Short mmCIF file of C-alpha atoms in Angstrom, two decimals:
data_model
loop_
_atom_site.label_atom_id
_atom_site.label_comp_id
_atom_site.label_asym_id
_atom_site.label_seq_id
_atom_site.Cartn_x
_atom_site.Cartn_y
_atom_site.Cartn_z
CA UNK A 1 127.04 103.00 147.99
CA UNK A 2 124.32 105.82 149.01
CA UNK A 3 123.57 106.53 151.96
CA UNK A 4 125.82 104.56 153.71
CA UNK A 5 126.74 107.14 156.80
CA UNK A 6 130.22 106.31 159.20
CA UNK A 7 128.37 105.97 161.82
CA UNK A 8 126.58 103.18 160.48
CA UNK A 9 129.75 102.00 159.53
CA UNK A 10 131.59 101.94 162.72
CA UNK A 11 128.14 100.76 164.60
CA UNK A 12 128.43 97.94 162.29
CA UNK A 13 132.18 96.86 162.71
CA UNK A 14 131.63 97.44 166.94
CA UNK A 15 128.62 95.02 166.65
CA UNK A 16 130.87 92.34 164.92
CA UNK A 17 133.77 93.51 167.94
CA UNK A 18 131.42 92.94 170.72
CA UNK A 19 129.66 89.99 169.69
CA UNK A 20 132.23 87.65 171.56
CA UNK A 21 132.48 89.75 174.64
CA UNK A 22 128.94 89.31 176.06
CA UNK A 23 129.68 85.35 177.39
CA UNK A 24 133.04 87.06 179.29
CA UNK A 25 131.00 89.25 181.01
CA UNK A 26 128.48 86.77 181.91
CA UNK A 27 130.91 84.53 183.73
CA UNK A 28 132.75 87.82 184.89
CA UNK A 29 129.19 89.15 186.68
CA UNK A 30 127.87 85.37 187.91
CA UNK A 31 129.68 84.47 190.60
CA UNK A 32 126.43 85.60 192.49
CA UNK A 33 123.68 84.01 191.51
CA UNK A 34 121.78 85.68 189.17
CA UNK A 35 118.35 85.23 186.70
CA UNK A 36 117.90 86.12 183.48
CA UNK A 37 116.21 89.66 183.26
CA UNK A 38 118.02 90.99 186.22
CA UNK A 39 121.74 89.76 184.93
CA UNK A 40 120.37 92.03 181.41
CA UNK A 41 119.80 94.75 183.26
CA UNK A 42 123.13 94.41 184.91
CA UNK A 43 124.94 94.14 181.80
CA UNK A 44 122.88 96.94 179.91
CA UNK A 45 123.72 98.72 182.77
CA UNK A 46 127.75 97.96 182.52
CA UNK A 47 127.54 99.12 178.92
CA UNK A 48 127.27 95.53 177.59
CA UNK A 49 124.60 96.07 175.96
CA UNK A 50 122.78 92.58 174.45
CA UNK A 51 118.73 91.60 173.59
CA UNK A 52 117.15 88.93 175.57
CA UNK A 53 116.80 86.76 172.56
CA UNK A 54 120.26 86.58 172.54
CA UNK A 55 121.30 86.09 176.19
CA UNK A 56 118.76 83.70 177.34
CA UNK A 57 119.36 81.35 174.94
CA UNK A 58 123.28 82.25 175.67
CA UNK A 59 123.06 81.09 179.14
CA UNK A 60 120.95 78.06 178.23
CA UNK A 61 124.27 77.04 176.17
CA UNK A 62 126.86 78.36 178.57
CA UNK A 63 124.80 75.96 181.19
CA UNK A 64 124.68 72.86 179.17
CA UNK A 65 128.33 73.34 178.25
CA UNK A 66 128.78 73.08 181.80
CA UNK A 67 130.11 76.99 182.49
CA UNK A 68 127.42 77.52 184.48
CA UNK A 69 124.85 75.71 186.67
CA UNK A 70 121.44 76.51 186.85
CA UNK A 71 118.57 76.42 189.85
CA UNK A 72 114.92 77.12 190.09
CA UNK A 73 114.20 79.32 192.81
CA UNK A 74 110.51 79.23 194.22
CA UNK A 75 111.40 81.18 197.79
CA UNK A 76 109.45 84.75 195.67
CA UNK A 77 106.12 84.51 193.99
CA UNK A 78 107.65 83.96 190.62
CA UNK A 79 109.30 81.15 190.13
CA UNK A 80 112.91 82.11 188.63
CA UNK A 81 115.57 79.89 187.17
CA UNK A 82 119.19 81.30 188.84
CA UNK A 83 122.40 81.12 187.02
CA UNK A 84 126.01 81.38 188.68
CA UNK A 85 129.48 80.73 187.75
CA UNK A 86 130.50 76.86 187.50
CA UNK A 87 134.02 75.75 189.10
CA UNK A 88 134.99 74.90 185.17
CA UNK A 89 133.73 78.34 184.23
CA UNK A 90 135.59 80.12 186.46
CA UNK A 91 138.73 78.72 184.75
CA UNK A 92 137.07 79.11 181.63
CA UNK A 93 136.84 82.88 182.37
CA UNK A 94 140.69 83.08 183.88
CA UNK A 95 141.99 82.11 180.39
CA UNK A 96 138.77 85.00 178.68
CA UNK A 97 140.58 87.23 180.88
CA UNK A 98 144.10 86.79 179.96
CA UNK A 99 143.37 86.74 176.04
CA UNK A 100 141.43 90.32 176.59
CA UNK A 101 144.62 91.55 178.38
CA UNK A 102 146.72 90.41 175.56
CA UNK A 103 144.02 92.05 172.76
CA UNK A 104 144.01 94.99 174.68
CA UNK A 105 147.88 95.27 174.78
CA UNK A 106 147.88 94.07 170.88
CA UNK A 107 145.69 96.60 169.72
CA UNK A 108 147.07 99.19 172.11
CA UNK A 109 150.24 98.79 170.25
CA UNK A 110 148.75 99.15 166.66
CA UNK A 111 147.59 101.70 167.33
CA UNK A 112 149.91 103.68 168.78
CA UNK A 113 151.97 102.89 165.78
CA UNK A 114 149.41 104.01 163.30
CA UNK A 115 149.21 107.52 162.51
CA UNK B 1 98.85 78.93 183.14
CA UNK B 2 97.10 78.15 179.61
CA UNK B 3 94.73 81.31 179.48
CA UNK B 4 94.96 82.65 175.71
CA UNK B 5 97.03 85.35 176.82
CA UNK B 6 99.29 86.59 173.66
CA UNK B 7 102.56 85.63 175.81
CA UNK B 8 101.22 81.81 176.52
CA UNK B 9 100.51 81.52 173.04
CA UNK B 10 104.50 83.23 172.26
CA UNK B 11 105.48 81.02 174.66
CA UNK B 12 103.49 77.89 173.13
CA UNK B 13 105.15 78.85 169.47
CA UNK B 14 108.82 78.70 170.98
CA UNK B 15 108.37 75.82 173.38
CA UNK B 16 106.91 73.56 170.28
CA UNK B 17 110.02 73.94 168.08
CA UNK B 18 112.34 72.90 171.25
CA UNK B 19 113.40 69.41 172.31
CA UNK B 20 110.90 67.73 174.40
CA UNK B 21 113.26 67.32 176.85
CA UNK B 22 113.68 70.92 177.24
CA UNK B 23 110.47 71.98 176.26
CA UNK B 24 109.05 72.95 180.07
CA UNK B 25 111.89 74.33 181.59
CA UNK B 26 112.95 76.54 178.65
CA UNK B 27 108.93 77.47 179.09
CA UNK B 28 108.72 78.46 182.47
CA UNK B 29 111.91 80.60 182.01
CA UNK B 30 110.67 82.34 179.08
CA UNK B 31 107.38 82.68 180.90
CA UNK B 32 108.92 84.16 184.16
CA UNK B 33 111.44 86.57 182.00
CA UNK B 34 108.85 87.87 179.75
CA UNK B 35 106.84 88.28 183.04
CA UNK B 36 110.18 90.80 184.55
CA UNK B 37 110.52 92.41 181.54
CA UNK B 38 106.91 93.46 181.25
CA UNK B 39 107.03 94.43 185.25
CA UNK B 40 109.75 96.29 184.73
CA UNK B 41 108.48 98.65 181.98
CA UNK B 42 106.07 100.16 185.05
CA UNK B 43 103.38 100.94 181.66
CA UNK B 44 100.18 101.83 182.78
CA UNK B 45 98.75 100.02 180.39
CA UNK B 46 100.25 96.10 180.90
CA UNK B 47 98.75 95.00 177.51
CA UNK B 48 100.62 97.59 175.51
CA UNK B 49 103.83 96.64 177.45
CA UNK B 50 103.12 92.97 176.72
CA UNK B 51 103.42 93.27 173.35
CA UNK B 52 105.80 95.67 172.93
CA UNK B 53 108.45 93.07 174.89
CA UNK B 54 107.01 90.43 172.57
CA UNK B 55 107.83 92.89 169.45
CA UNK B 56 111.66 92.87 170.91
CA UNK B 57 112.31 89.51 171.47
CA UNK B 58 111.07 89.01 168.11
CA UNK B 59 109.74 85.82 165.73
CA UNK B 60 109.43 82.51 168.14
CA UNK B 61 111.00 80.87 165.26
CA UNK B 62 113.96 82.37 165.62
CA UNK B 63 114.38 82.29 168.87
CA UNK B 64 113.54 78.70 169.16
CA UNK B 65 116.07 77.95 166.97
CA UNK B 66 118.61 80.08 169.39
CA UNK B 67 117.45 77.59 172.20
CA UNK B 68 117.85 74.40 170.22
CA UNK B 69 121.19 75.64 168.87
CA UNK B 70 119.83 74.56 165.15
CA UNK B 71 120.59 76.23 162.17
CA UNK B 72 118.70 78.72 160.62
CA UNK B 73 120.18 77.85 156.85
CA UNK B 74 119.17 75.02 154.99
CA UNK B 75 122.64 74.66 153.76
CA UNK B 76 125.27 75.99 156.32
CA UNK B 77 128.56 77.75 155.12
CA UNK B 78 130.57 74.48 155.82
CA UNK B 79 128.88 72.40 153.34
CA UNK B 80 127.76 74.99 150.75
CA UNK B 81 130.66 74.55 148.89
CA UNK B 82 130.67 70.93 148.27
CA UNK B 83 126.45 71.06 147.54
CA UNK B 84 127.81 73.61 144.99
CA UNK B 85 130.48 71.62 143.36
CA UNK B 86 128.24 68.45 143.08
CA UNK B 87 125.67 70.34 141.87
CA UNK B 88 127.65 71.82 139.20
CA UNK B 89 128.74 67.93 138.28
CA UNK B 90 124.75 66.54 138.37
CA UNK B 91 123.55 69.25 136.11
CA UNK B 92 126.60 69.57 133.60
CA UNK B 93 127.77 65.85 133.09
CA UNK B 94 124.68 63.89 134.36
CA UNK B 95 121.96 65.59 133.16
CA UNK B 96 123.41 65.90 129.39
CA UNK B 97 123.91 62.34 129.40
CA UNK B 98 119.72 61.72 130.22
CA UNK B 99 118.29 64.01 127.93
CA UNK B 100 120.85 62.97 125.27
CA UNK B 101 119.81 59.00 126.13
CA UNK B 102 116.25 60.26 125.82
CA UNK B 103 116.42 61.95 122.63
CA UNK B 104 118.23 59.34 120.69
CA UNK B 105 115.31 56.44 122.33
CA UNK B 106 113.15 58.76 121.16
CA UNK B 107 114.63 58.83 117.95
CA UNK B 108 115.36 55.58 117.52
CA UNK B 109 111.42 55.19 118.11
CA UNK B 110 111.18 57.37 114.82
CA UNK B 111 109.46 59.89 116.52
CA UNK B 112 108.96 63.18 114.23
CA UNK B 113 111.13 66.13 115.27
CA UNK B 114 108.68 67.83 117.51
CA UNK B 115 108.07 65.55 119.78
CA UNK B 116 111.55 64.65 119.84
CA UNK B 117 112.45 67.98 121.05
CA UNK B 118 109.05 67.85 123.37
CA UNK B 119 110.24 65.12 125.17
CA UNK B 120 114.31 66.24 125.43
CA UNK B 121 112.81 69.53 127.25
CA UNK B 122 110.48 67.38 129.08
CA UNK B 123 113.61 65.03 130.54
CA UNK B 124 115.67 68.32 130.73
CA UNK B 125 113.10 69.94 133.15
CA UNK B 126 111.51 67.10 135.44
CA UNK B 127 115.36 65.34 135.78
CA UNK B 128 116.96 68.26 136.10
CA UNK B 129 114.24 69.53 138.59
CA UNK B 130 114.61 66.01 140.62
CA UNK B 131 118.41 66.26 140.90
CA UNK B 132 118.29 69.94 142.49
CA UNK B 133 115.26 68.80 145.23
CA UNK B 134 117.18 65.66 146.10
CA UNK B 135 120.95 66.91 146.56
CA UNK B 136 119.01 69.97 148.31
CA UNK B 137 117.28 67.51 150.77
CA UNK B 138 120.06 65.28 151.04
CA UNK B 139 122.43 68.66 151.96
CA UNK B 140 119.73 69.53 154.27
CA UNK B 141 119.60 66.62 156.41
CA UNK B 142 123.50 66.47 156.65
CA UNK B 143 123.84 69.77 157.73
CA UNK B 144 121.48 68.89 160.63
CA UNK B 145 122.78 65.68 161.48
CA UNK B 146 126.02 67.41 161.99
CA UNK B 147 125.26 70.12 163.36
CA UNK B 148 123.98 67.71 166.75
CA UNK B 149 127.61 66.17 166.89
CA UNK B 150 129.46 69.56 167.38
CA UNK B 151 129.75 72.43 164.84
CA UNK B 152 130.62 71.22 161.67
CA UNK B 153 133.57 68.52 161.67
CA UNK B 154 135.13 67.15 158.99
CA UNK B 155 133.75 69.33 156.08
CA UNK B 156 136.57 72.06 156.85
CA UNK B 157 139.45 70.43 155.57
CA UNK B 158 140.08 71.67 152.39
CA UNK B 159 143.96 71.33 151.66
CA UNK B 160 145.64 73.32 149.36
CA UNK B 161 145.71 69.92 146.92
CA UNK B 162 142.13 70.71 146.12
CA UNK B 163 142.41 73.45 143.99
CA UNK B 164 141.97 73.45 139.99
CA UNK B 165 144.36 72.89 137.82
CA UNK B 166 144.77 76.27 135.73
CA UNK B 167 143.94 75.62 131.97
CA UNK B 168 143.62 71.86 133.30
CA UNK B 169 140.80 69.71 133.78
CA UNK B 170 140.18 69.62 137.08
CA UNK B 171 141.67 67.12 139.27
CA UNK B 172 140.22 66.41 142.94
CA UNK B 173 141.44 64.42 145.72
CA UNK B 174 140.26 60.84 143.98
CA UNK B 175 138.62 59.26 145.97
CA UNK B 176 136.36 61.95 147.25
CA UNK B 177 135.27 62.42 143.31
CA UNK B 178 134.93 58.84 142.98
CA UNK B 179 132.65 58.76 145.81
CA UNK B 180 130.84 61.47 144.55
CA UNK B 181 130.68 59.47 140.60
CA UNK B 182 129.36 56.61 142.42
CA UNK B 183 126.52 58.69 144.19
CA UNK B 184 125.85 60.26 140.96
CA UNK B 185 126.12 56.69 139.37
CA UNK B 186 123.48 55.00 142.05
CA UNK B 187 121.37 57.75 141.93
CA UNK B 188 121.12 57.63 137.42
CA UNK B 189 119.84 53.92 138.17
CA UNK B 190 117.76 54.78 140.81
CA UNK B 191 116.24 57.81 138.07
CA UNK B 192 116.65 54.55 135.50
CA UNK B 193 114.40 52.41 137.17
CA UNK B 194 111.79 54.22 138.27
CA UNK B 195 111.76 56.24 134.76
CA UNK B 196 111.48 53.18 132.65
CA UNK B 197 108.34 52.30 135.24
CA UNK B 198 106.15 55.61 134.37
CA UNK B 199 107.23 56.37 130.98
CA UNK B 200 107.36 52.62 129.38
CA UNK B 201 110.07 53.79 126.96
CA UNK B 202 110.11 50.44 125.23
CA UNK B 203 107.38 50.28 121.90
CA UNK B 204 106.70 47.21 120.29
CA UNK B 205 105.56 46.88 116.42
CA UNK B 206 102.01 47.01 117.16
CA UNK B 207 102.31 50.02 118.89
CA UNK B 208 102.32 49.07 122.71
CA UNK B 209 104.11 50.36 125.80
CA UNK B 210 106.24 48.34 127.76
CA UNK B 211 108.17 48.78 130.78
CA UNK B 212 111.78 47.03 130.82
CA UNK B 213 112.25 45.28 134.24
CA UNK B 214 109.14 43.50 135.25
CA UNK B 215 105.96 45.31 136.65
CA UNK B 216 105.56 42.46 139.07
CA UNK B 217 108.26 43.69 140.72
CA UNK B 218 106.66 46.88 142.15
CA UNK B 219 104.48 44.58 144.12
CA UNK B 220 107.75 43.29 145.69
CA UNK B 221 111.01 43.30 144.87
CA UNK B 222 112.27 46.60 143.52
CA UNK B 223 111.27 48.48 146.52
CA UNK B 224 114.26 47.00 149.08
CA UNK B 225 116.43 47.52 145.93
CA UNK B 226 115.19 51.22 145.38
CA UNK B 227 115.31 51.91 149.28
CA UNK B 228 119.34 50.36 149.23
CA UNK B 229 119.91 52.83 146.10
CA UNK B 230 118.57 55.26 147.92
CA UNK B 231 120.59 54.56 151.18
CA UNK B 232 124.19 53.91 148.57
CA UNK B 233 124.02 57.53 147.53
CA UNK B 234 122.72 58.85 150.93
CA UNK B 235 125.81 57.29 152.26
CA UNK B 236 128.06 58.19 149.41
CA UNK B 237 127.43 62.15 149.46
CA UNK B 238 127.64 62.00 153.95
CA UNK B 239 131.50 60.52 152.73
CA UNK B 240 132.04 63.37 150.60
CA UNK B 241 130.84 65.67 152.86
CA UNK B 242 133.25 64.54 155.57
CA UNK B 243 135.79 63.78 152.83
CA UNK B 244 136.21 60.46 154.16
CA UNK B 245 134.74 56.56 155.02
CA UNK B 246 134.72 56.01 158.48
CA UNK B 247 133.94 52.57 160.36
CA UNK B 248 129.93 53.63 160.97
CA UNK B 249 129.31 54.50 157.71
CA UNK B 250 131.18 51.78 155.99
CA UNK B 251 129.27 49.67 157.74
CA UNK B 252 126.11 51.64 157.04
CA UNK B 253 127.21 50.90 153.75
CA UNK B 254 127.89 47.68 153.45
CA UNK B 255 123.89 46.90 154.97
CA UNK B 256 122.97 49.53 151.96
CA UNK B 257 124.92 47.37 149.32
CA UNK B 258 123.26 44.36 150.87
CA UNK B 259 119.76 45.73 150.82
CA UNK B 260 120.68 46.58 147.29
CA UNK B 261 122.28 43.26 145.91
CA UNK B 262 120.76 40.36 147.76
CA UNK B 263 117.11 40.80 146.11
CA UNK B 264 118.50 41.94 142.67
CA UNK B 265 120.68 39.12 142.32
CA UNK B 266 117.77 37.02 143.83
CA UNK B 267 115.17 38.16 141.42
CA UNK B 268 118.11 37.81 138.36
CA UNK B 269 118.42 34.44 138.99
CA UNK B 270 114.78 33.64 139.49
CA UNK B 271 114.51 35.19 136.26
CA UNK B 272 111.89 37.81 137.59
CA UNK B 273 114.33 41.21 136.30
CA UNK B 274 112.55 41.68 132.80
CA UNK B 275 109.43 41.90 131.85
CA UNK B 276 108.30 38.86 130.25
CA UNK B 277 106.60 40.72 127.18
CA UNK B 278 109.48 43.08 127.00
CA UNK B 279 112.21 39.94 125.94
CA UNK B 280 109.48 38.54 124.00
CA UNK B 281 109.42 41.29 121.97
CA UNK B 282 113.26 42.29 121.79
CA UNK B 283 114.44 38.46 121.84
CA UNK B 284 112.00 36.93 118.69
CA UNK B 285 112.47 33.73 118.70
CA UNK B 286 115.83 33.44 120.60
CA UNK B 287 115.50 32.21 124.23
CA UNK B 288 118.01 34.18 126.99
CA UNK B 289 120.32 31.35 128.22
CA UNK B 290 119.98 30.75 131.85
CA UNK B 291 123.73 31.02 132.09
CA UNK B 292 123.13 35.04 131.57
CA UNK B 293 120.80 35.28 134.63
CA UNK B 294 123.32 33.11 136.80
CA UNK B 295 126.25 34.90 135.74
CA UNK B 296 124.37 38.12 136.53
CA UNK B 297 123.20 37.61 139.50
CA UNK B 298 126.92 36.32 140.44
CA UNK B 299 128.16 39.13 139.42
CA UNK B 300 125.93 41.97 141.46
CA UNK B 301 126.81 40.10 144.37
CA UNK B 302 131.02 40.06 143.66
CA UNK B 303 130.35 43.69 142.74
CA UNK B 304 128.74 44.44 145.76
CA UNK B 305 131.21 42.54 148.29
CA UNK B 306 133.80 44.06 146.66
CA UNK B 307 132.49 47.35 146.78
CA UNK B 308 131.84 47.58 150.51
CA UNK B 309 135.09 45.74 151.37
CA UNK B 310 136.70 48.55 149.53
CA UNK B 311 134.90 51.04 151.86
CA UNK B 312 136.06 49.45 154.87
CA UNK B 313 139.60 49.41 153.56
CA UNK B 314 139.43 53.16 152.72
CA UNK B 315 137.74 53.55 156.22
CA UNK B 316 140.75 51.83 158.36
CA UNK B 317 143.17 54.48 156.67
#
């Protein structure tokens, strides 16, 4: 394969590791209320980093699945829709949590073993 | 809010492709984070800015699709194998069988070689051509209708019982194959009916065309019977698909068997199925008894009863 260097490689393989992460940290960062732009910053900011194209539509879902619920705020000049952390996804993210824990510990582990 | 501006008309191309339910409110969100993100670049010059966030969050298509939760395949991963394997089926049993039929009419026409060949190429290409386009549509419109119920039951459980046969002829769960011969059979007469309408296959001595069934019928008749086809293999490839009859689509079938059987038998034993010059020409002198058309007709409707009881019995398991 030319051309092909590691760190494309391991940029590649963290992309497909990270992928599930981003809706953990969402529920982890909005138990204030929080709108779309400003909750990417926060997470760019965390090292979470994720597009808009993917996280508004995210929250849409995580909304509509009932993790969150949603409000239009019209106090500013520009009308913004606010997200925050429903009862359900609270215990949603308790069990996110845990599993992490246990990856972390899993992995830890394996790797420790490996050379 | 509907000044040309190139994020109203972004905006415009995503909201369009959403549910209409959700068409303002995913708007003004889109509007009012496209908005932050352009205030927050702090570019002197906004217009630049603009479309540089528009550049990131990339084709409205796509996105829209993200928002609706649709696919963005035609054919997802979860039914791509079965399209596959009844593909493979269509084009290596079904279509042999046509262009072999058509070459020996032809044939039997005493047609010279070339056109004999001609026309074997010609049922090779446009049937072959059909049965892609339709499975592909069929597949298409599955995969969407399931996709709104959830991600993708039912088409996942592949046992272990499934697999080939080494050195054997393959032998699939049975009833999921026979549902799929059945589709393939329904949709050959479907391919039968309306074929012998364009191409007239029949030739009488002095040289004319005739279709078999009667042509009075495509003011009428054949077009509930062509719509139940239709609906029979429709309903036939949704039970492979989720490798199994359920109570909605058995009964979704039995109203397709209906649609299918009631005017057929109705128009065999009016004796309005063939076309009038047609048995002139093939019977002579002999008359068709009327016992034939009442038997017939009797017969497509036991068929038929039978056929969607069956589905109902296969459904309560």
């Amino acid at each position: 394969m030319p051309d092909v260097t590691l760190e494309d490689l391991i940029l590649s393989q963290a992309q497909e590791l990270r992928r599930g992460t981003v809706v953990l940290a969402c529920l982890a960062l909005l138990d204030e209320p929080q709108y779309g732009y400003a909750l990417l910053e926060t997470l760019n900011d965390a090292g979470v980093t994720v597009d808009g194209n993917t996280l508004y539509p995210l929250l849409r879902r995580l909304d509509k699945q009932g993790l969150l619920t949603s409000e239009w705020n019209t106090d500013e000049s520009r009308p913004r829709k606010f997200y925050r952390v429903s009862p359900e996804g609270s215990r949603v993210r308790t069990g996110l949590v845990r599993e992490w824990q246990d990856l972390v510990a899993s992995i830890a582990r394996l790797t420790k073993e490996a050379p | 809010m509907s000044t040309n501006t190139l994020t109203e008309r972004y905006v415009h191309e995503v909201a369009r492709r959403i549910p209409a339910d959700q068409r303002d409110d995913v708007a003004d969100e889109l509007r009012a984070t496209i908005a932050d993100t352009i205030e927050a670049r702090e570019s002197s010059d906004p217009d630049a800015a603009e479309r540089e966030v528009l550049t990131e969050m990339g084709d409205p298509f796509r996105l829209a699709a993200r928002y609706a939760d649709r696919p963005l395949s035609l054919i997802g991963p979860w039914l791509y194998p079965t399209y596959i394997r009844l593909l493979t089926v269509l084009l290596s049993t079904v279509l042999p069988v046509i262009v072999v039929l058509t070459v020996v009419i032809d044939v039997l026409d005493g047609n010279d070689a070339g056109s004999v060949i001609g026309s074997g190429i010609a049922a090779l290409l446009t049937v072959g051509a059909q049965m892609i386009a339709w499975l592909t549509v069929m597949f298409a419109v599955i995969e969407r209708v399931q996709h709104r119920d959830g991600p993708a039951r039912g088409a996942d459980k592949w046992t272990p019982d499934d697999l080939p046969e080494l050195r054997d002829l393959p032998k699939p769960d049975k009833q999921g194959f026979m549902a799929g011969a059945a589709a393939i059979w329904n949709a050959f007469l479907l391919v039968l009916i309306v074929w012998q309408h364009t191409a007239e296959p029949y030739r009488t001595d002095g040289g004319d065309r005739l279709q078999v069934l009667d042509p009075g019928l495509w003011s009428g008749w054949i077009w509930p019977i062509l719509a139940g086809l239709a609906a029979l293999v429709a309903l036939e490839l949704v039970r492979v698909a989720a490798r199994g009859w359920t109570r909605p689509l058995a009964i979704g079938y039995a109203l397709a068997e209906a649609l299918f059987a009631l005017p057929l038998a109705w128009i065999l034993y009016r004796h309005e199925f063939f076309d009038p010059d047609f048995l002139a020409a093939v019977n002579g002198d002999w008359t068709t008894p009327d016992a034939f058309y009442t038997v017939a007709a009797l017969g497509v409707l036991a068929v038929s009863a039978h056929e969607a009881v069956k589905r109902f019995r296969e459904a309560r398991r």
